[in-house]
């Protein structure tokens, strides 16, 4: 078993990161930007989201370590290229089906930072009104994201249903679901891919391959060389991209999203990066080799890479970057204040909200957490 | 048919009544029509409810295994695909988790799915999506999930371990699902129509023993519905109450007729909906008779009987003249051999005996 796993590792090449490099078509970053039709405003927004997600992740971890944050944190650090890249390829009316790990994708899709923070502190203004916590969040009414559920990958089948509705009604909309490398071992991952291919559903399946599933590396989880090649089993395209290059991820996602939108069926995208932090706040992740982590942090940081690229291409200068940074810090601080000042839910309401007709979610509709 | 139901079909031949043929297994028999005097079987009543709701609201669609051209294992959807087309009568692969998940996603996007399980036994194969997603989603998000999960449940038809189960306690226990278990064609039709119109996820458990055995005059008004969460007294009596649902209602009624000759007057309360439980109706019948037997086909321990008994004990202790009795199968799998299955499921004679004993208490 161990030998087999080593064989697989060798076949994959060092660090399992044999994904395509900058510019999926092998051209220069400048050409890639041109080809993708991204304007300065788009590029700056991508940078904003990358930096926002990184900043949020770091500050939240600090608060967690200081004992100021109740509940759990599931860091997405190091994977922002995947999260921002795929979510940025969606339109507002498209839907996103994330996991615990994918808050950065949800923020990019349009979740309000302050309400996400109210969620972390169990407040009434959180998207789930204190009925769930941390990144088990979502906003169907506005950002069109599924309220994440722990069980993996439980939202994959649900994405089939949303896509089926778009297909039935002839709407040019797409459902995009994300899960981790580990979740691809679960039966419903395969069920959902099979169903989507069989019915030509407008879905994009994204696997955020951060090389570990909790403490379990790819080699002990996946008997094939890449997750992308599993697409072939369901007759759908499967591509593997480097999650360190947000534009590569965005490009692959755009191709898949447009294919789905045109009614040509589902696709699978495997985006490779490293989970820089432990599975959750409690996990020091000693099982990740130190040199590997350092390599990823120094050489494959999706945020830094993109910022350097934009500076080199003259899209942003130091001043613009500083401006983004102060804006993000301000948003975080305001979000924190908002969360602390938001009331806790009324304990007397604990039984309410279960049934569609008990009136709870219609109350104070301005809060509107997830109401359609 | 060379399926794992082959054995069940073989065993049916030993049964006396021709109307029972096909009851256990895949319905080689067509669904049939209402009889000339307008009576409908439970199966026909269910098909009518589905048909009428699909005609009424084009957001309603069905998905499940073999429901299209084949018309479903029990032929409930026979002829549907010709009328509604393959998009609204959607055949799926064998993927219960994804059948449930697809229903959830479609409901989130404003459709009103009806997911058919070939047998209610296979709900366990879709359990996680049912319990973890469908049941909890509205509480966490405020997003409505108008879905019906329907399937044939129950035993007494020699269908053995995996085609005879009564999964209602699982779903009554978990938050956010309504659980409906009708015993009569009229109730089945009216409750199914209510379930399709309900904005909550509903688990609708049909009983395969009843499918082709019980017939009655069933309303034809397309707006006829029966409210979810309301029990009904199916037979008035003054000495003792049997609280039951599903096929056990019919056993209770048979026992009550026999007991009439002994001078014991039995009231039969049909819960119709297991959750939300009609506690008022339960207390009302106990108030009338002061003696209660809870009769059910799901396993005895930690089940429906425990809940009904606890309601009576907590809220109606003063009303009782005798201890509450639970009459239900033991906590073992549903066995195949007719000798064993009959020992497993409460029979009319067991009910008669229990009533006689309790009325002397
Ligand atoms: C069905 C299920 N089993 C176990 C868990 C506990 N668990 C949470 S995250 C995790 C690892 C997931 O790994 P992966 O799919 O690679 O996602 P990642 O956390 O790395 O993003 C496990 C085992 C779960 N959430 N769901
Ligand atoms: Mg992982």
XYZ file of C-alpha atoms and ligand atoms in Angstrom:
760
model
C 0.000 0.000 0.000
C 2.732 2.410 1.009
C 4.856 1.376 -1.945
C 1.957 1.879 -4.296
C 1.360 5.305 -2.837
C 5.044 6.171 -3.367
C 4.812 4.997 -6.952
C 1.923 7.283 -7.521
C 3.793 10.177 -5.996
C 6.715 9.537 -8.311
C 4.444 9.374 -11.320
C 2.892 12.660 -10.377
C 6.217 14.418 -10.151
C 7.433 16.587 -7.317
C 4.823 17.944 -4.997
C 1.951 16.858 -7.209
C 1.891 20.282 -8.761
C 2.433 19.341 -12.339
C -0.204 21.772 -13.495
C 0.173 24.024 -16.463
C 2.213 27.171 -15.931
C 1.409 30.823 -16.434
C -0.717 31.345 -19.492
C -2.546 28.112 -20.110
C -1.872 28.522 -23.828
C 1.792 29.169 -23.189
C 1.719 32.849 -24.109
C 2.917 35.771 -22.013
C 0.813 37.128 -19.130
C 0.172 40.307 -21.108
C -1.210 38.315 -24.017
C -3.290 36.205 -21.663
C -4.873 39.307 -20.143
C -5.640 40.593 -23.604
C -7.081 37.299 -24.719
C -9.303 37.092 -21.674
C -10.620 40.587 -22.363
C -9.896 41.756 -18.828
C -9.854 45.527 -18.349
C -7.917 47.357 -15.693
C -11.025 47.508 -13.539
C -11.503 43.717 -13.672
C -7.879 43.061 -12.903
C -7.950 45.422 -9.955
C -11.083 43.719 -8.668
C -9.435 40.330 -8.886
C -6.494 41.699 -6.939
C -8.878 43.241 -4.433
C -10.600 39.903 -3.800
C -7.317 38.015 -3.554
C -6.024 40.492 -1.020
C -9.319 40.743 0.844
C -9.551 36.981 1.263
C -5.937 36.724 2.383
C -6.360 39.579 4.850
C -9.618 38.231 6.226
C -8.092 34.785 6.684
C -5.066 36.149 8.552
C -6.962 38.527 10.826
C -9.585 35.916 11.655
C -6.883 33.453 12.614
C -5.327 36.036 14.904
C -8.669 36.655 16.590
C -9.144 32.899 16.912
C -5.735 32.454 18.538
C -6.470 35.346 20.886
C -9.590 33.510 21.994
C -11.786 36.270 20.621
C -13.541 34.200 17.980
C -15.985 31.488 18.974
C -16.320 28.300 16.923
C -14.043 27.090 14.164
C -11.972 28.534 11.330
C -11.138 26.737 8.089
C -8.361 28.650 6.432
C -8.364 28.990 2.666
C -4.918 30.583 2.630
C -2.799 29.639 -0.343
C -5.888 28.698 -2.347
C -7.157 32.176 -3.154
C -6.170 31.754 -6.801
C -8.594 28.864 -7.100
C -11.401 30.502 -5.188
C -11.255 33.939 -6.737
C -10.498 32.548 -10.185
C -13.564 30.335 -10.395
C -16.005 32.695 -8.682
C -14.931 35.610 -10.862
C -15.915 33.600 -13.935
C -19.557 33.543 -12.817
C -22.334 36.006 -13.459
C -24.494 37.268 -10.629
C -27.386 34.999 -11.626
C -25.192 31.905 -11.687
C -25.102 29.852 -8.516
C -22.207 28.711 -6.378
C -22.147 25.553 -4.231
C -19.183 25.778 -1.857
C -17.748 23.833 1.092
C -16.355 24.972 4.438
C -13.043 25.772 2.720
C -14.430 28.085 0.065
C -15.369 31.297 1.843
C -13.039 33.214 -0.474
C -15.129 32.063 -3.427
C -18.293 33.164 -1.624
C -16.849 36.610 -0.877
C -15.907 36.968 -4.534
C -19.424 35.932 -5.527
C -20.834 38.777 -3.458
C -21.251 37.938 0.213
C -21.055 41.017 2.418
C -18.049 40.912 4.688
C -19.858 42.424 7.670
C -22.631 39.867 7.554
C -20.114 37.059 7.216
C -18.461 38.384 10.349
C -21.784 38.614 12.177
C -22.182 34.930 11.252
C -18.850 34.050 12.865
C -19.936 35.686 16.096
C -23.351 33.979 16.053
C -25.234 37.250 15.606
C -28.666 37.936 14.228
C -27.256 39.805 11.227
C -25.266 36.798 10.098
C -26.610 35.126 6.993
C -27.913 32.182 8.998
C -29.146 34.375 11.903
C -27.000 32.459 14.343
C -28.414 29.135 13.224
C -25.053 28.143 11.809
C -21.529 29.455 12.212
C -18.167 30.117 10.567
C -17.875 29.420 6.839
C -21.070 27.336 6.842
C -22.644 30.367 5.317
C -24.415 31.296 2.118
C -26.734 33.870 0.588
C -29.245 32.586 -1.885
C -31.259 35.784 -2.195
C -28.508 37.960 -3.496
C -25.090 36.413 -4.019
C -26.737 33.118 -5.069
C -24.572 30.886 -2.938
C -25.564 27.693 -1.164
C -25.304 27.730 2.633
C -22.359 25.364 3.044
C -22.783 22.054 4.852
C -19.992 20.044 6.484
C -20.727 16.693 4.911
C -18.564 16.278 1.834
C -19.348 16.826 -0.972
C -23.022 17.137 -0.133
C -23.674 20.159 -2.336
C -22.523 18.400 -5.494
C -25.892 16.659 -6.051
C -27.691 19.876 -5.151
C -25.836 21.735 -7.894
C -27.283 19.181 -10.326
C -30.761 20.278 -9.264
C -30.146 24.000 -9.724
C -28.632 23.282 -13.137
C -31.603 21.113 -14.022
C -33.927 24.027 -13.266
C -31.910 26.304 -15.583
C -32.062 23.690 -18.302
C -35.807 23.080 -17.876
C -36.562 26.772 -18.135
C -34.062 27.433 -20.909
C -32.225 30.009 -18.809
C -28.600 30.740 -19.745
C -27.386 30.160 -16.202
C -24.752 27.928 -14.695
C -24.208 26.176 -11.360
C -20.642 25.866 -10.139
C -19.742 23.533 -7.279
C -16.467 23.292 -5.389
C -15.062 20.603 -3.166
C -11.691 19.365 -2.029
C -9.460 16.586 -3.280
C -10.515 14.328 -0.413
C -14.200 14.753 -1.161
C -13.723 13.201 -4.610
C -13.482 9.802 -2.913
C -17.071 10.056 -1.770
C -19.775 8.253 -3.719
C -21.979 11.242 -4.303
C -19.149 13.069 -6.062
C -19.293 10.372 -8.711
C -23.083 10.191 -8.691
C -23.308 13.902 -9.345
C -20.796 13.901 -12.186
C -22.552 10.945 -13.759
C -25.975 12.570 -13.473
C -24.743 15.885 -14.852
C -23.155 14.266 -17.876
C -26.125 12.027 -18.539
C -28.503 14.986 -18.583
C -26.105 17.556 -20.097
C -26.572 19.828 -17.134
C -25.041 23.305 -17.116
C -22.627 22.651 -14.259
C -18.983 23.281 -13.610
C -17.335 20.909 -11.144
C -14.340 22.416 -9.419
C -11.940 20.477 -7.240
C -9.767 22.619 -5.019
C -6.873 20.215 -4.797
C -4.886 21.587 -1.875
C -2.952 18.312 -1.690
C -4.283 17.265 1.693
C -7.603 16.115 3.058
C -7.218 16.919 6.736
C -4.056 14.826 7.429
C -4.384 12.573 4.377
C -2.255 13.372 1.317
C -3.439 12.886 -2.276
C -1.386 9.695 -2.561
C -3.474 7.940 0.065
C -6.739 9.203 -1.258
C -6.587 9.028 -5.023
C -5.442 5.987 -7.046
C -5.158 7.887 -10.326
C -2.586 10.409 -11.383
C -4.821 13.437 -11.496
C -8.345 14.211 -10.442
C -8.915 15.923 -13.781
C -8.607 12.633 -15.629
C -11.641 11.362 -13.772
C -13.711 13.577 -16.064
C -13.108 11.033 -18.823
C -15.045 8.427 -16.846
C -18.115 10.605 -17.274
C -17.398 11.795 -20.789
C -16.686 15.359 -19.765
C -13.592 17.502 -20.240
C -11.255 17.492 -17.268
C -8.471 20.044 -16.937
C -5.795 20.580 -14.338
C -4.621 24.101 -13.648
C -2.136 25.755 -11.357
C -4.013 27.429 -8.540
C -1.106 29.795 -8.036
C -2.048 31.537 -11.287
C -5.412 33.120 -10.807
C -5.690 33.927 -14.499
C -5.167 30.289 -15.459
C -7.922 29.296 -13.096
C -10.145 32.081 -14.372
C -9.497 31.074 -17.953
C -10.295 27.402 -17.354
C -13.410 28.353 -15.421
C -14.543 30.756 -18.131
C -14.198 28.085 -20.797
C -16.178 25.617 -18.663
C -18.828 28.165 -17.685
C -19.387 29.260 -21.273
C -19.555 25.655 -22.427
C -22.228 24.978 -19.822
C -24.057 28.182 -20.675
C -24.244 27.161 -24.313
C -25.874 23.902 -23.296
C -22.846 21.784 -24.078
C -22.784 20.128 -20.667
C -20.581 19.872 -17.605
C -16.809 20.092 -17.161
C -14.355 19.233 -14.424
C -11.580 21.553 -13.271
C -8.863 20.505 -10.863
C -7.017 23.491 -9.486
C -3.857 22.644 -7.577
C -2.413 24.590 -4.686
C -1.393 23.880 -1.099
C -3.408 24.319 2.047
C -1.017 26.600 3.907
C -2.660 26.188 7.299
C -4.064 23.197 9.160
C -7.391 21.641 8.330
C -8.971 23.892 10.978
C -7.683 26.318 13.568
C -6.749 23.566 15.990
C -4.525 21.634 13.563
C -0.813 22.565 13.332
C -0.512 20.420 10.161
C 2.834 18.946 11.113
C 2.277 16.335 8.431
C 2.982 18.875 5.668
C 6.747 18.885 4.960
C 8.266 22.184 6.019
C 10.270 22.676 2.817
C 7.185 22.108 0.737
C 5.212 24.678 2.663
C 8.056 27.177 2.363
C 8.309 26.546 -1.360
C 4.621 27.202 -1.846
C 4.613 30.272 0.369
C 7.649 31.791 -1.303
C 7.221 30.738 -4.906
C 3.578 29.832 -5.410
C 1.690 32.483 -3.518
C -1.324 33.325 -5.717
C -1.807 36.763 -4.177
C 1.767 37.899 -4.483
C 2.111 36.424 -7.948
C -0.850 38.338 -9.259
C 0.121 41.563 -7.557
C 3.637 41.334 -9.008
C 2.176 40.603 -12.397
C -0.139 43.603 -12.335
C 2.647 45.869 -11.169
C 4.959 44.551 -13.858
C 2.297 45.028 -16.500
C 1.666 48.525 -15.204
C -1.954 47.820 -14.279
C -1.481 48.963 -10.692
C 1.258 50.977 -9.020
C 2.394 51.087 -5.403
C -0.137 53.779 -4.654
C -3.041 51.713 -5.981
C -1.911 48.700 -3.976
C -1.638 50.775 -0.802
C -5.100 52.126 -1.441
C -6.527 48.621 -1.809
C -4.837 47.589 1.392
C -6.217 50.447 3.431
C -9.669 49.908 1.983
C -9.561 46.234 2.946
C -8.359 46.973 6.470
C -11.143 49.498 6.895
C -13.744 47.044 5.638
C -12.514 44.425 8.036
C -12.516 46.803 11.002
C -16.003 48.012 10.128
C -17.172 44.438 9.693
C -15.764 43.569 13.084
C -17.565 46.502 14.708
C -20.782 45.576 12.924
C -20.530 41.970 14.100
C -19.866 42.964 17.716
C -22.755 45.403 17.740
C -25.233 43.042 16.086
C -27.574 41.473 18.656
C -27.480 37.814 19.512
C -30.547 35.915 18.324
C -33.463 35.737 20.753
C -33.265 32.424 22.646
C -37.056 32.345 22.567
C -36.866 31.899 18.803
C -34.874 28.660 18.955
C -37.719 26.570 17.564
C -38.609 29.030 14.827
C -37.453 29.102 11.244
C -37.717 25.377 10.700
C -40.933 25.434 8.683
C -41.614 27.555 5.640
C -44.797 28.937 7.123
C -43.759 29.710 10.705
C -43.077 33.310 9.721
C -39.611 33.543 11.218
C -37.689 34.196 8.027
C -40.292 36.745 6.906
C -39.716 38.725 10.051
C -37.431 41.741 9.667
C -37.062 41.030 6.016
C -34.311 43.603 5.734
C -32.038 41.027 7.339
C -33.178 38.742 4.616
C -30.515 36.121 5.311
C -30.778 33.869 2.326
C -34.429 34.553 1.596
C -35.483 34.106 -1.995
C -38.471 -11.087 -13.776
C -34.923 -11.955 -12.860
C -34.520 -9.406 -10.130
C -34.016 -9.708 -6.444
C -37.758 -9.537 -6.255
C -38.125 -12.799 -8.098
C -38.449 -14.578 -4.800
C -41.142 -12.212 -3.661
C -43.145 -12.768 -6.800
C -42.873 -16.514 -6.429
C -44.199 -16.325 -2.915
C -47.195 -14.272 -3.976
C -48.586 -17.165 -5.911
C -49.217 -18.919 -2.631
C -51.614 -16.162 -1.660
C -55.291 -16.775 -2.211
C -56.655 -13.552 -3.546
C -55.964 -12.672 -7.171
C -56.121 -8.985 -6.312
C -52.956 -9.463 -4.307
C -50.870 -10.454 -7.313
C -48.086 -8.007 -8.029
C -48.473 -6.309 -4.702
C -45.028 -7.172 -3.421
C -42.915 -6.516 -6.378
C -42.378 -4.714 -9.580
C -45.725 -4.034 -11.098
C -45.918 -6.113 -14.166
C -49.616 -5.407 -13.668
C -50.856 -2.163 -15.169
C -52.095 0.353 -12.660
C -55.639 -0.075 -13.899
C -58.560 2.313 -13.782
C -61.277 3.289 -11.389
C -63.966 0.622 -11.245
C -67.281 1.277 -12.975
C -68.944 2.501 -9.820
C -66.165 5.080 -9.431
C -64.086 3.391 -6.758
C -60.348 3.903 -6.850
C -57.600 1.822 -5.332
C -54.976 3.526 -3.210
C -52.573 3.176 -6.147
C -54.973 4.858 -8.544
C -55.750 7.581 -6.023
C -52.035 8.352 -5.733
C -51.605 8.413 -9.507
C -54.584 10.773 -9.787
C -53.099 13.125 -7.208
C -49.790 13.258 -9.066
C -51.451 13.709 -12.432
C -53.754 16.491 -11.229
C -50.951 18.371 -9.476
C -48.725 18.146 -12.546
C -51.569 19.482 -14.673
C -52.276 22.279 -12.204
C -48.739 23.566 -11.767
C -46.025 23.282 -14.385
C -43.320 23.770 -11.769
C -44.131 20.279 -10.519
C -42.000 17.513 -12.004
C -41.054 13.982 -11.048
C -37.728 12.216 -10.933
C -36.856 8.662 -10.066
C -35.790 5.286 -11.344
C -37.776 3.597 -14.131
C -40.649 6.063 -13.797
C -40.733 7.056 -17.472
C -41.626 4.625 -20.226
C -41.788 1.725 -17.791
C -44.189 3.653 -15.575
C -42.497 2.928 -12.259
C -41.911 -0.307 -10.382
C -45.507 -0.292 -9.169
C -46.886 1.407 -12.272
C -47.890 4.542 -10.406
C -46.636 6.771 -13.237
C -47.886 4.623 -16.082
C -48.832 6.877 -18.990
C -47.327 9.990 -17.427
C -44.398 10.360 -19.788
C -46.730 10.394 -22.808
C -48.662 13.275 -21.294
C -45.931 15.272 -19.539
C -42.773 14.382 -21.480
C -39.359 13.176 -20.337
C -38.340 16.512 -18.810
C -41.143 16.408 -16.271
C -41.027 12.638 -15.833
C -37.305 12.311 -15.456
C -35.693 8.890 -15.347
C -32.545 8.908 -13.252
C -29.686 6.502 -12.758
C -29.570 4.528 -9.493
C -28.231 7.354 -7.359
C -30.493 8.059 -4.396
C -28.246 10.733 -2.884
C -28.243 12.570 -6.159
C -31.970 12.094 -6.693
C -32.554 13.840 -3.368
C -29.866 16.452 -3.976
C -31.226 17.202 -7.435
C -34.670 17.673 -5.963
C -33.247 20.074 -3.385
C -31.362 22.147 -5.951
C -34.352 22.302 -8.277
C -36.560 23.389 -5.366
C -34.066 26.108 -4.442
C -34.507 27.388 -7.980
C -38.284 27.482 -7.719
C -39.393 24.124 -9.089
C -41.547 21.718 -7.069
C -39.976 18.278 -7.420
C -41.522 14.953 -6.527
C -38.808 12.345 -6.056
C -39.874 8.731 -6.283
C -37.950 6.061 -4.432
C -38.482 2.699 -6.050
C -38.993 1.348 -2.541
C -39.001 3.393 0.649
C -36.229 1.042 1.813
C -33.860 2.875 -0.540
C -34.407 6.134 1.267
C -31.501 5.053 3.453
C -29.329 5.264 0.327
C -30.302 8.929 0.019
C -30.416 9.508 3.745
C -27.667 12.090 4.078
C -29.126 14.452 1.498
C -32.577 14.003 3.036
C -31.580 14.542 6.632
C -28.518 16.757 6.394
C -29.597 18.966 3.518
C -33.361 18.859 2.982
C -34.449 18.740 6.627
C -32.093 21.400 7.927
C -31.826 23.845 5.070
C -34.742 26.153 5.754
C -33.831 26.573 9.407
C -30.331 27.672 8.365
C -31.159 29.801 5.363
C -34.838 30.659 5.056
C -34.889 29.064 1.602
C -38.029 27.040 0.984
C -37.819 23.475 -0.259
C -41.192 22.374 -1.621
C -40.352 18.738 -2.295
C -42.214 15.450 -1.944
C -40.132 12.333 -1.359
C -42.426 9.411 -1.990
C -41.970 5.677 -1.928
C -43.696 2.376 -1.203
C -43.106 1.225 2.350
C -44.303 -1.605 4.563
C -44.495 -5.353 4.682
C -46.947 -8.176 4.755
C -46.307 -8.983 1.100
C -43.440 -11.496 1.431
C -40.959 -8.995 0.077
C -38.337 -9.750 2.698
C -35.645 -7.678 4.400
C -35.017 -4.931 1.898
C -38.395 -4.273 0.322
C -40.640 -4.186 3.399
C -39.361 -1.504 5.717
C -41.150 1.318 7.439
C -38.612 4.136 7.637
C -40.981 6.756 9.076
C -39.360 6.976 12.532
C -36.027 8.099 11.026
C -37.681 10.975 9.284
C -40.054 11.897 12.083
C -37.076 12.093 14.408
C -34.979 14.347 12.237
C -35.915 18.050 12.070
C -37.615 19.709 9.153
C -39.411 16.897 7.352
C -43.134 16.236 7.407
C -43.936 12.520 7.422
C -47.192 11.296 5.932
C -48.435 7.690 6.044
C -51.985 7.388 4.694
C -54.130 4.250 5.020
C -57.039 4.983 2.635
C -57.242 5.973 -1.031
C -59.072 9.224 -0.275
C -56.568 10.260 2.358
C -53.674 9.234 0.126
C -54.975 11.413 -2.682
C -55.840 14.393 -0.522
C -52.648 14.266 1.525
C -50.410 13.837 -1.499
C -51.992 16.888 -3.116
C -51.421 18.825 0.100
C -47.810 17.638 0.186
C -47.182 18.812 -3.374
C -48.633 22.218 -2.474
C -46.709 22.434 0.805
C -43.592 24.610 0.900
C -41.754 22.180 3.171
C -40.049 18.905 2.337
C -42.513 16.057 2.875
C -41.756 12.358 3.128
C -44.816 10.594 1.746
C -44.806 6.903 2.589
C -47.201 4.867 0.564
C -47.968 1.359 1.783
C -47.495 -1.355 -0.790
C -49.826 -3.809 0.959
C -52.620 -1.259 0.556
C -51.841 -0.302 -3.073
C -54.182 -2.717 -4.818
C -56.156 -4.089 -1.879
C -58.130 -1.134 -0.560
C -60.673 0.641 -2.750
C -63.208 3.318 -2.061
C -65.054 6.245 -3.586
C -62.436 8.958 -3.984
C -63.241 12.613 -4.701
C -62.643 13.791 -8.251
C -62.602 17.516 -7.500
C -59.090 18.639 -8.494
C -58.992 20.944 -5.486
C -59.840 18.255 -2.962
C -57.099 18.062 -0.331
C -56.669 16.567 3.134
C -54.777 18.673 5.676
C -51.339 17.459 6.762
C -51.027 16.917 10.509
C -54.623 15.926 11.191
C -55.609 12.488 12.449
C -59.077 11.060 11.852
C -61.273 8.660 13.790
C -62.063 5.848 11.361
C -64.357 4.008 13.754
C -66.104 5.361 16.835
C -65.980 3.382 20.041
C -66.215 3.898 23.762
C -64.156 1.218 25.517
C -60.673 1.414 24.143
C -58.673 3.339 21.549
C -56.335 1.904 18.976
C -54.035 4.590 17.609
C -52.520 3.445 14.332
C -51.475 4.509 10.837
C -50.795 2.884 7.477
C -51.682 -0.767 6.959
C -52.169 -1.276 10.694
C -55.324 0.841 10.504
C -56.909 -1.891 8.403
C -55.835 -4.586 10.860
C -57.254 -2.514 13.708
C -60.573 -2.099 11.920
C -60.800 -5.827 11.293
C -60.045 -6.545 14.941
C -62.611 -3.962 16.041
C -65.302 -5.714 14.011
C -64.464 -9.036 15.634
C -64.437 -7.494 19.091
C -67.891 -6.040 18.585
C -69.210 -9.597 19.046
C -67.460 -9.720 22.431
C -69.200 -6.514 23.376
C -66.029 -4.432 23.308
C -66.377 -1.120 21.528
C -63.070 -0.077 19.963
C -62.289 3.370 18.598
C -59.734 3.471 15.789
C -57.760 6.677 15.339
C -55.800 6.890 12.083
C -52.897 9.302 12.543
C -52.565 9.763 8.754
C -49.599 12.083 9.384
C -46.860 10.898 11.707
C -45.159 14.288 11.923
C -46.425 16.846 12.787
C -48.262 14.616 15.233
C -51.907 15.430 15.968
C -51.599 15.365 19.751
C -55.045 16.890 20.226
C -56.745 14.025 18.429
C -54.713 11.513 20.427
C -55.714 13.067 23.730
C -59.329 13.389 22.604
C -59.696 9.679 21.873
C -57.980 8.727 25.141
C -60.298 11.086 26.962
C -63.220 9.178 25.489
C -62.002 5.630 26.204
C -59.335 5.911 28.937
C -57.454 2.985 27.411
C -54.967 3.139 24.564
C -53.085 0.736 22.333
C -50.558 2.221 19.952
C -50.358 -0.081 16.946
C -47.684 0.424 14.295
C -45.621 -1.441 11.763
C -42.246 0.233 12.270
C -39.979 -1.229 14.933
C -41.296 -1.137 18.453
C -38.409 0.383 20.397
C -37.543 4.100 20.178
C -40.276 4.690 17.638
C -43.694 6.114 16.900
C -45.245 4.213 19.811
C -42.776 5.735 22.232
C -43.702 9.231 21.075
C -47.463 8.683 21.120
C -47.245 6.999 24.538
C -45.144 9.825 25.906
C -47.650 12.413 24.672
C -50.430 10.538 26.469
C -48.349 10.069 29.624
C -47.153 13.665 29.756
C -50.347 15.418 28.809
C -53.110 12.922 29.515
C -52.048 10.923 32.549
C -55.291 11.723 34.354
C -57.315 10.410 31.430
C -55.983 6.868 31.702
C -57.559 3.926 33.511
C -54.890 1.458 32.411
C -51.280 1.419 31.190
C -50.584 2.298 27.585
C -49.836 -0.709 25.382
C -47.542 -0.714 22.333
C -48.152 -3.348 19.712
C -45.481 -3.382 17.020
C -42.858 -5.567 15.379
C -39.737 -6.464 17.354
C -36.483 -4.683 16.570
C -35.265 -7.242 14.053
C -35.138 -7.038 10.248
C -38.342 -7.873 8.367
C -38.051 -11.637 7.786
C -39.083 -13.436 4.618
C -40.674 -16.744 5.527
C -44.451 -16.317 5.808
C -44.244 -18.004 9.204
C -41.736 -15.447 10.416
C -43.191 -12.383 8.736
C -46.596 -13.086 10.239
C -44.971 -13.440 13.633
C -43.181 -10.162 13.038
C -46.080 -7.942 11.922
C -48.992 -7.602 14.375
C -51.900 -9.756 13.157
C -55.618 -9.339 13.812
C -55.514 -12.079 16.453
C -52.682 -10.327 18.299
C -54.705 -7.137 18.312
C -57.845 -8.897 19.519
C -55.869 -10.513 22.311
C -54.243 -7.255 23.350
C -57.597 -5.477 23.412
C -59.221 -8.216 25.483
C -56.396 -8.127 27.973
C -56.302 -4.364 28.267
C -60.045 -3.984 28.584
C -59.967 -6.255 31.641
C -57.283 -4.236 33.330
C -18.720 13.027 4.712
C -17.717 13.667 5.577
N -16.836 12.910 6.271
C -15.915 13.504 7.084
C -15.860 14.848 7.215
C -14.837 15.509 8.135
N -13.910 16.314 7.342
C -14.067 17.642 7.225
S -13.006 18.326 6.160
C -12.257 16.849 5.862
C -11.153 16.776 4.889
C -11.627 17.260 3.574
O -10.605 17.221 2.639
P -10.797 17.824 1.204
O -12.006 17.264 0.564
O -9.518 17.656 0.481
O -11.120 19.360 1.474
P -10.188 20.444 2.185
O -10.614 20.522 3.605
O -8.785 20.018 2.030
O -10.490 21.700 1.449
C -12.861 15.836 6.591
C -12.455 14.428 6.573
C -16.816 15.593 6.482
N -16.867 16.929 6.570
N -17.712 14.992 5.680
Mg -7.943 19.024 0.359
